[in-house]
Short mmCIF file of C-alpha atoms in Angstrom, two decimals:
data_model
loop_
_atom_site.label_atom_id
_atom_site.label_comp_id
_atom_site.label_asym_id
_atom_site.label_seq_id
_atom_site.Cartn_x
_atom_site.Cartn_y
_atom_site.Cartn_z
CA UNK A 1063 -10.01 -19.04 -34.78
CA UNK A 1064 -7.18 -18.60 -32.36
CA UNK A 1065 -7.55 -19.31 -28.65
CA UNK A 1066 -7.85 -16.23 -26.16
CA UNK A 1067 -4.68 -15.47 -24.00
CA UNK A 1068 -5.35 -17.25 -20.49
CA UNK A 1069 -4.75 -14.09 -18.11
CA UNK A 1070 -2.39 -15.55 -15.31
CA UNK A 1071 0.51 -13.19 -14.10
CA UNK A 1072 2.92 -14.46 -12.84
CA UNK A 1073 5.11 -12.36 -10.86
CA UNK A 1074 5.70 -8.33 -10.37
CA UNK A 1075 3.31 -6.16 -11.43
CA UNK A 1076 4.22 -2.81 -12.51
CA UNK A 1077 4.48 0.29 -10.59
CA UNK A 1078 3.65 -1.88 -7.24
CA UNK A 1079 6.83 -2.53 -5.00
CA UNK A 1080 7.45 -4.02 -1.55
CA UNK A 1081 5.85 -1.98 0.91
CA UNK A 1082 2.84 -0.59 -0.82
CA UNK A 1083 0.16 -0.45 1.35
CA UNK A 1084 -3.93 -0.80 0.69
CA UNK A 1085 -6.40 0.36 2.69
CA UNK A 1086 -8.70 -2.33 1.85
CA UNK A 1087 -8.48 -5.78 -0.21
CA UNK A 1088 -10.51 -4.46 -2.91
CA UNK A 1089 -7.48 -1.94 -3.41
CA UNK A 1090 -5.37 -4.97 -3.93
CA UNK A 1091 -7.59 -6.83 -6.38
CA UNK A 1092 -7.93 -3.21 -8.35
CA UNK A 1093 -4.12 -3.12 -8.45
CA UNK A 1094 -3.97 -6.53 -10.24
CA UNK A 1095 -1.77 -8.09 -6.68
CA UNK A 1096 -4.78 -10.72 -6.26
CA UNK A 1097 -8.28 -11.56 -8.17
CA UNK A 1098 -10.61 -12.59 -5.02
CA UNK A 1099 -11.62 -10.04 -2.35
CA UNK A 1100 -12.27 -13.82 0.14
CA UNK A 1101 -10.52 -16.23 -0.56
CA UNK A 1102 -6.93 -16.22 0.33
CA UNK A 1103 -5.14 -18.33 -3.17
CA UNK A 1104 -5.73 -16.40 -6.30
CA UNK A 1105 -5.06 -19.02 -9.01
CA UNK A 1106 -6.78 -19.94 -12.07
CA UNK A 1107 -7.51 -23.68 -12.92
CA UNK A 1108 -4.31 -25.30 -13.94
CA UNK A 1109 -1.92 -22.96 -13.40
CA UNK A 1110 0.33 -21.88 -10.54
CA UNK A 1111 -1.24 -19.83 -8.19
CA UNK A 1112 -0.62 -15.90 -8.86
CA UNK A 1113 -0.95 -14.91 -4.89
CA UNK A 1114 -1.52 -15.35 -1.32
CA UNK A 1115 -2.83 -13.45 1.02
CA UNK A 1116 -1.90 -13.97 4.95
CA UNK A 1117 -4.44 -12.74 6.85
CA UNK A 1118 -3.59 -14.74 9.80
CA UNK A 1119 -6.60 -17.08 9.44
CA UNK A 1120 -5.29 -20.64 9.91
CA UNK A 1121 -4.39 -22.03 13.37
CA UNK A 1122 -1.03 -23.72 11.41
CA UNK A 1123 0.33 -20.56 9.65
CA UNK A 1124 4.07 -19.13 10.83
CA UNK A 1125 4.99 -16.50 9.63
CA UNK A 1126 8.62 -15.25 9.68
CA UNK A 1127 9.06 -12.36 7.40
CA UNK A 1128 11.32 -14.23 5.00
CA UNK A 1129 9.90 -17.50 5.61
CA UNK A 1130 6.26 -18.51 5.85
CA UNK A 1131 4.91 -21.69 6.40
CA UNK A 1132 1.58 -21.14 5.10
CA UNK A 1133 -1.53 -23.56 5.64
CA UNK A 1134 -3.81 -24.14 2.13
CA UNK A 1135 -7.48 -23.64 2.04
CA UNK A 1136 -10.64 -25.93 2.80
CA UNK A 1137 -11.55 -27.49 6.04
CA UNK A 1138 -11.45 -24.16 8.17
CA UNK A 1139 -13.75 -22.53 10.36
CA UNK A 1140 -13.51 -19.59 12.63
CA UNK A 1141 -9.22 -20.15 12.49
CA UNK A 1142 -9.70 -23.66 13.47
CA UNK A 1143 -9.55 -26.92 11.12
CA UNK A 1144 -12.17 -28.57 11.30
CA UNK A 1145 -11.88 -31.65 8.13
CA UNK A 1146 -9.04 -32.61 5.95
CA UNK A 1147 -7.75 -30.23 3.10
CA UNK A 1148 -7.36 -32.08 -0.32
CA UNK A 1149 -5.60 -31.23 -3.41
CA UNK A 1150 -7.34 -29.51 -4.90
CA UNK A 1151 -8.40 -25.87 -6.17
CA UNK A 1152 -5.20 -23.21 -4.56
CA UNK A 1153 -3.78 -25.87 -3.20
CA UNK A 1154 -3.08 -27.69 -6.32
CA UNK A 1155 -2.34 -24.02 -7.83
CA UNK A 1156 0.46 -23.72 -4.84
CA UNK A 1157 2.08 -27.19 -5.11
CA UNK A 1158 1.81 -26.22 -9.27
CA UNK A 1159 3.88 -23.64 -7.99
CA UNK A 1160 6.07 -25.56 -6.26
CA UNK A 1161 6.84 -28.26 -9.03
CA UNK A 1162 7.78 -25.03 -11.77
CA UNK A 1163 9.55 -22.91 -9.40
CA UNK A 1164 7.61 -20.18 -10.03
CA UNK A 1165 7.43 -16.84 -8.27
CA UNK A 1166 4.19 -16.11 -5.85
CA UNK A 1167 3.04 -12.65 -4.74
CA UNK A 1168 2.37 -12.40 -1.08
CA UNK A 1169 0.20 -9.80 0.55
CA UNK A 1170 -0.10 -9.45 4.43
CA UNK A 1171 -3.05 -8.33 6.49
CA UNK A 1172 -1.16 -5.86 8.97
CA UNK A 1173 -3.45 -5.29 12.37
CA UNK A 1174 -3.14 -2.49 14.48
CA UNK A 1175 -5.19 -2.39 17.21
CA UNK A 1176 -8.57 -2.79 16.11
CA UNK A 1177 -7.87 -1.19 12.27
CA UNK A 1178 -5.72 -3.22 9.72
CA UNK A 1179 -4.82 -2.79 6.09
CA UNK A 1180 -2.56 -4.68 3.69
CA UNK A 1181 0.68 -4.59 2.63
CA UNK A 1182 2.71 -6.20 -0.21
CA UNK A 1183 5.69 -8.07 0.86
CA UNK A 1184 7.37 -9.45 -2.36
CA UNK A 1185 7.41 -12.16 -4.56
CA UNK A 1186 7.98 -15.90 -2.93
CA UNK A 1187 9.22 -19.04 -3.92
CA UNK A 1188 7.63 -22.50 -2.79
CA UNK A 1189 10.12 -24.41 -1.63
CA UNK A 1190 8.07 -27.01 -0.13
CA UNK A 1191 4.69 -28.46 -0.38
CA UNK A 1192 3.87 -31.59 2.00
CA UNK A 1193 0.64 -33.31 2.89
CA UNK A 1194 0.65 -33.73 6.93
CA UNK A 1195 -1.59 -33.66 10.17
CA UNK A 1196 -2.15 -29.92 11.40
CA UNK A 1197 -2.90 -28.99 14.87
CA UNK A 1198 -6.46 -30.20 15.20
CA UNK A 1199 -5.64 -33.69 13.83
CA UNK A 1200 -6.82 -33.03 10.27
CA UNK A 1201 -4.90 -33.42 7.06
CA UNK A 1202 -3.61 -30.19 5.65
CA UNK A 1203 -1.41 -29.04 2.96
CA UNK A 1204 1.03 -26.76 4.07
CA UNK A 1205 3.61 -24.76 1.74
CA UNK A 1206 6.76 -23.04 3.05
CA UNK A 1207 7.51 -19.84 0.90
CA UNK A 1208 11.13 -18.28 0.69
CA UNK A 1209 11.10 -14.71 -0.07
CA UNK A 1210 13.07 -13.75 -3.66
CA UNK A 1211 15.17 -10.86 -4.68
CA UNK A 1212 13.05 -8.11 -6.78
CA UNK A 1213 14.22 -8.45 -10.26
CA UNK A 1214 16.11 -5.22 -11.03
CA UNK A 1215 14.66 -2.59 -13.14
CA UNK A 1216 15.05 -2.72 -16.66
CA UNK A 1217 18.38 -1.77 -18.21
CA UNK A 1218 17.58 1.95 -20.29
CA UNK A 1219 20.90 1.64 -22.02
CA UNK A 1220 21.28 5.24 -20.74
CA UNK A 1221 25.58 4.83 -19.07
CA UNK A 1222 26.33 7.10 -15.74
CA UNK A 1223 28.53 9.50 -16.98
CA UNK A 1224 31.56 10.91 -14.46
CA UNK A 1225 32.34 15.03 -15.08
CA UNK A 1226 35.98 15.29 -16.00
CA UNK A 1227 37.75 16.70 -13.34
CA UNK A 1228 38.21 20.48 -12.39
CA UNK A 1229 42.23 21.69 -11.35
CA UNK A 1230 39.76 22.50 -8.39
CA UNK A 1231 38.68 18.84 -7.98
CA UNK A 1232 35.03 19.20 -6.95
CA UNK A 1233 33.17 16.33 -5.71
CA UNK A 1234 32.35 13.49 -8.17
CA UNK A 1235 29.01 13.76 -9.39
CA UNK A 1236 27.02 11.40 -11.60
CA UNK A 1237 24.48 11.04 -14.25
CA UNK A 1238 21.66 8.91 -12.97
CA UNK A 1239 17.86 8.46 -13.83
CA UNK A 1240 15.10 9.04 -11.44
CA UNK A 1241 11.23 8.57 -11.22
CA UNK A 1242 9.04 10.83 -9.25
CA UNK A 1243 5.45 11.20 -9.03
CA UNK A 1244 3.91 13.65 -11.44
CA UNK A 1245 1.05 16.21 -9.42
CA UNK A 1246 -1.86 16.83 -10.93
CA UNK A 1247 -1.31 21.18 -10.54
CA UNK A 1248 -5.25 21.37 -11.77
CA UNK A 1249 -6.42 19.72 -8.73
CA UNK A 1250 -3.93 21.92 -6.82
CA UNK A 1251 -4.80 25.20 -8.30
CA UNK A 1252 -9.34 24.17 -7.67
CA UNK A 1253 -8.75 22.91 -3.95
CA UNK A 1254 -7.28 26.51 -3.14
CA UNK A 1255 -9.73 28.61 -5.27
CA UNK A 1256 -11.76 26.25 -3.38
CA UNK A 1257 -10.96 28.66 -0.42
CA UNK A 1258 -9.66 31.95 -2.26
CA UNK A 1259 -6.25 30.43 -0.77
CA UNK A 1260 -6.72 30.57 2.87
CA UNK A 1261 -6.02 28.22 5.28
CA UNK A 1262 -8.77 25.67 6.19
CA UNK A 1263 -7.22 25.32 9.75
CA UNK A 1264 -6.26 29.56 10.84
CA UNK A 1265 -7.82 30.81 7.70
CA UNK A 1266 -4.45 32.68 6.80
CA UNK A 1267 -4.42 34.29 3.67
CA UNK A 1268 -0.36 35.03 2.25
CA UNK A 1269 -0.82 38.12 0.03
CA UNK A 1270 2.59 38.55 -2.63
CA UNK A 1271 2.94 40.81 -5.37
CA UNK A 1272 1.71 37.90 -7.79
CA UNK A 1273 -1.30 37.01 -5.79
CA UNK A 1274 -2.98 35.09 -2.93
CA UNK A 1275 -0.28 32.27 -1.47
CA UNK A 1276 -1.76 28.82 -0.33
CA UNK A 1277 -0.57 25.31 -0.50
CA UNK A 1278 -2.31 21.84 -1.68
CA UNK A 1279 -1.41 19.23 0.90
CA UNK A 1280 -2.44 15.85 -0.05
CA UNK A 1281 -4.23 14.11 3.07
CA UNK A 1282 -2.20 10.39 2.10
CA UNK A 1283 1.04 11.38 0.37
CA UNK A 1284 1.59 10.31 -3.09
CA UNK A 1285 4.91 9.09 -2.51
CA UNK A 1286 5.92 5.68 -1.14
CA UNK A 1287 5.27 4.35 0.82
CA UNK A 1288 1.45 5.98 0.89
CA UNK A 1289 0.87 5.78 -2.57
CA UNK A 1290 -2.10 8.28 -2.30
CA UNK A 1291 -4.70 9.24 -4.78
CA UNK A 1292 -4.03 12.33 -6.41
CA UNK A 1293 -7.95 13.20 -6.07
CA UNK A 1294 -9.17 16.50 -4.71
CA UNK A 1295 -10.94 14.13 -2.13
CA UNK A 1296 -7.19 13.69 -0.76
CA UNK A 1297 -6.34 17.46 -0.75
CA UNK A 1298 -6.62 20.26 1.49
CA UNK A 1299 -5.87 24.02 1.07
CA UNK A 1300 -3.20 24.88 3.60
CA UNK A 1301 -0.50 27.83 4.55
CA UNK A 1302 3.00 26.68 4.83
CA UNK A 1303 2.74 26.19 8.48
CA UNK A 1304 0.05 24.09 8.96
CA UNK A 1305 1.10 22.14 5.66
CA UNK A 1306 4.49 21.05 7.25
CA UNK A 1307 3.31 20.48 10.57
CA UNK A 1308 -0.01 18.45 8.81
CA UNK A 1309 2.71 15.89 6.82
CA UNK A 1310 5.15 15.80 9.72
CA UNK A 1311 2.20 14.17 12.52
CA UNK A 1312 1.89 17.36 14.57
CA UNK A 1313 -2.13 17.58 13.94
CA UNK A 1314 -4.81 15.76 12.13
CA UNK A 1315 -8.55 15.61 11.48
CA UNK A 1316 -11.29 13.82 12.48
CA UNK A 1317 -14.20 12.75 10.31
CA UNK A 1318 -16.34 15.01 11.63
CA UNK A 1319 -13.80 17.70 10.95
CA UNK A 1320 -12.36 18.66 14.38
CA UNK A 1321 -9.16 18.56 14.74
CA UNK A 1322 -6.87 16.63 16.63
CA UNK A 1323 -3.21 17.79 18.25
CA UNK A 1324 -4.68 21.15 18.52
CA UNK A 1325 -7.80 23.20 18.43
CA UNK A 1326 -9.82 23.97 16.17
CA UNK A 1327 -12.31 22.71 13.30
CA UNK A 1328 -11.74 22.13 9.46
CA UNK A 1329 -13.33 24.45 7.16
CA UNK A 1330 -14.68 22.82 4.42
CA UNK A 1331 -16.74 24.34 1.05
CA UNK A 1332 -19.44 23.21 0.44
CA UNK A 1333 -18.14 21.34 -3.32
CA UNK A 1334 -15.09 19.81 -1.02
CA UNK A 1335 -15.98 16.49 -0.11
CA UNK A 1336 -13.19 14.68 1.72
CA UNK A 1337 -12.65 10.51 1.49
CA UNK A 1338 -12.89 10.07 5.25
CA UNK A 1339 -10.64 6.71 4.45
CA UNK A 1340 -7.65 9.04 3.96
CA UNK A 1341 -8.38 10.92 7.08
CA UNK A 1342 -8.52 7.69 8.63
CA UNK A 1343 -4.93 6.70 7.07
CA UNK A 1344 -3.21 9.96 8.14
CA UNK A 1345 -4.51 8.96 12.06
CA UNK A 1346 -2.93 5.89 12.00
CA UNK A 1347 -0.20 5.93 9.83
CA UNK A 1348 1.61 9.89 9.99
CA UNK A 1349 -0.17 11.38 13.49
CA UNK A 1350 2.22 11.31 16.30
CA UNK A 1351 0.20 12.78 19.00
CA UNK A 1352 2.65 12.40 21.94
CA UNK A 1353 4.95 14.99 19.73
CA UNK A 1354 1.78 17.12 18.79
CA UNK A 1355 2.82 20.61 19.95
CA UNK A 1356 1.25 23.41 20.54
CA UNK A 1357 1.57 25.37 16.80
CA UNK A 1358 0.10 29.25 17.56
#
């Protein structure tokens, strides 16, 4: 009988790209970045190790962006090393790293104030790992990491193709590919029956000549670099004013549903129940409340 695949990834994983940001570390293990929600070396037993995470945890950690020194694990307690890190476990995953040359994901723990969430940086190379005495006079391995190039997407074989040119001469235009999220218009159509498509802010109601007018907004935006859930637990039913001004930081809402930037309290049916950890992204990543205007 043939032995089962060991499954170690090395490298990118699909669809994730430097920048994307996670609300919490179990977001990064579910997008395959990193297999432990605690510890911070994801490796398997005799392999190179798959991913760090910096969280900012070890008294001899630099980081520099494009450089990191980064400390290994064992011997630590409350940020400060306490007995000598061996060989062992990530570390031997990290320096397995080192010897093959292969790449590393790297995840950061990004504080703000007293919230934080994580962001991937890139794929690394280890291009040193060293036994030596760390701040507290304990052996530690440390491991500087050099950040790589993203590969580039894979060729299509589709050429760019140049229009042949007008006796006008227009501008040049080209034939390129592009990605773009796809919208769920289901979820869009049930959060603004939802609310017979009024507004859950000024409870506007657009009538046209082919019905009601509302809009879905999506609470974290689907798009990079929010990478949002396209959930009705994300969306709100919104007229065109309050959508722009909602995505562009002028308001935003609190979990109890008041409203911040201007008056007012959310409306919210009784089958709409809202993740208050978007809410919570939207405060801290899009809300600008020293340009919050006054909107009616």
């Amino acid at each position: 009988m043939p032995a089962r695949p060991v499954p170690v990834h090395l490298g990118s994983v699909a669809g994730i790209r430097p920048g994307h940001e996670f609300l919490r570390r179990s977001e990064v293990k579910d997008a395959g970045l990193h297999r432990d929600l605690y510890r911070g070396i994801s490796s398997l037993k005799g392999f190179p190790a798959e991913a760090i995470v910096l969280s900012g945890g070890y008294e001899d950690d630099l980081d520099l962006g494009s450089v990191i020194l980064y400390t290994g694990e064992g011997g630590n307690q409350e940020g400060r090393q306490v007995a000598d890190q061996q060989l062992k476990g990530g570390n031997l995953a990290l320096h397995l790293s080192f010897e093959q040359q292969t790449p590393v994901r790297v995840i950061r723990k990004v504080r703000q104030g007293p919230d934080f969430f994580f962001q991937y940086a890139g794929l690394y190379l280890v291009t040193s790992s060293a036994a030596q005495v760390g701040r507290s006079g304990h052996q530690i391995w440390q491991f500087r990491l050099e950040l790589m190039d993203e590969p580039a997407l894979p060729d299509t074989g589709v050429a760019l193709v140049q229009e042949p040119a007008a006796t006008y001469e227009p501008a040049p235009r080209q034939l390129a590919l592009s990605s773009r999220v796809v919208r769920d218009t289901r979820l869009m159509r049930a959060v603004k029956e939802l609310y017979d498509f009024s507004c859950q802010v000024c409870a506007a109601r657009l009538p046209t000549p082919t019905g009601a007018y509302a809009e879905a907004a999506h609470i974290r935006g689907l798009g990079a670099p929010h990478h949002g859930p396209d959930r009705l637990d994300n969306l709100l039913c919104l007229c065109p004013n309050h959508h722009i001004t909602f995505d562009r930081g002028s308001w935003a809402v609190n979990d109890d549903g008041t409203l911040r930037g201007q008056p007012g309290r959310l409306t919210l049916a009784p089958a709409h129940e809202i993740n208050p950890l978007h809410l919570h992204y939207h405060r801290r990543r899009i809300y600008q409340p020293h340009q919050a205007p006054t909107l009616f």
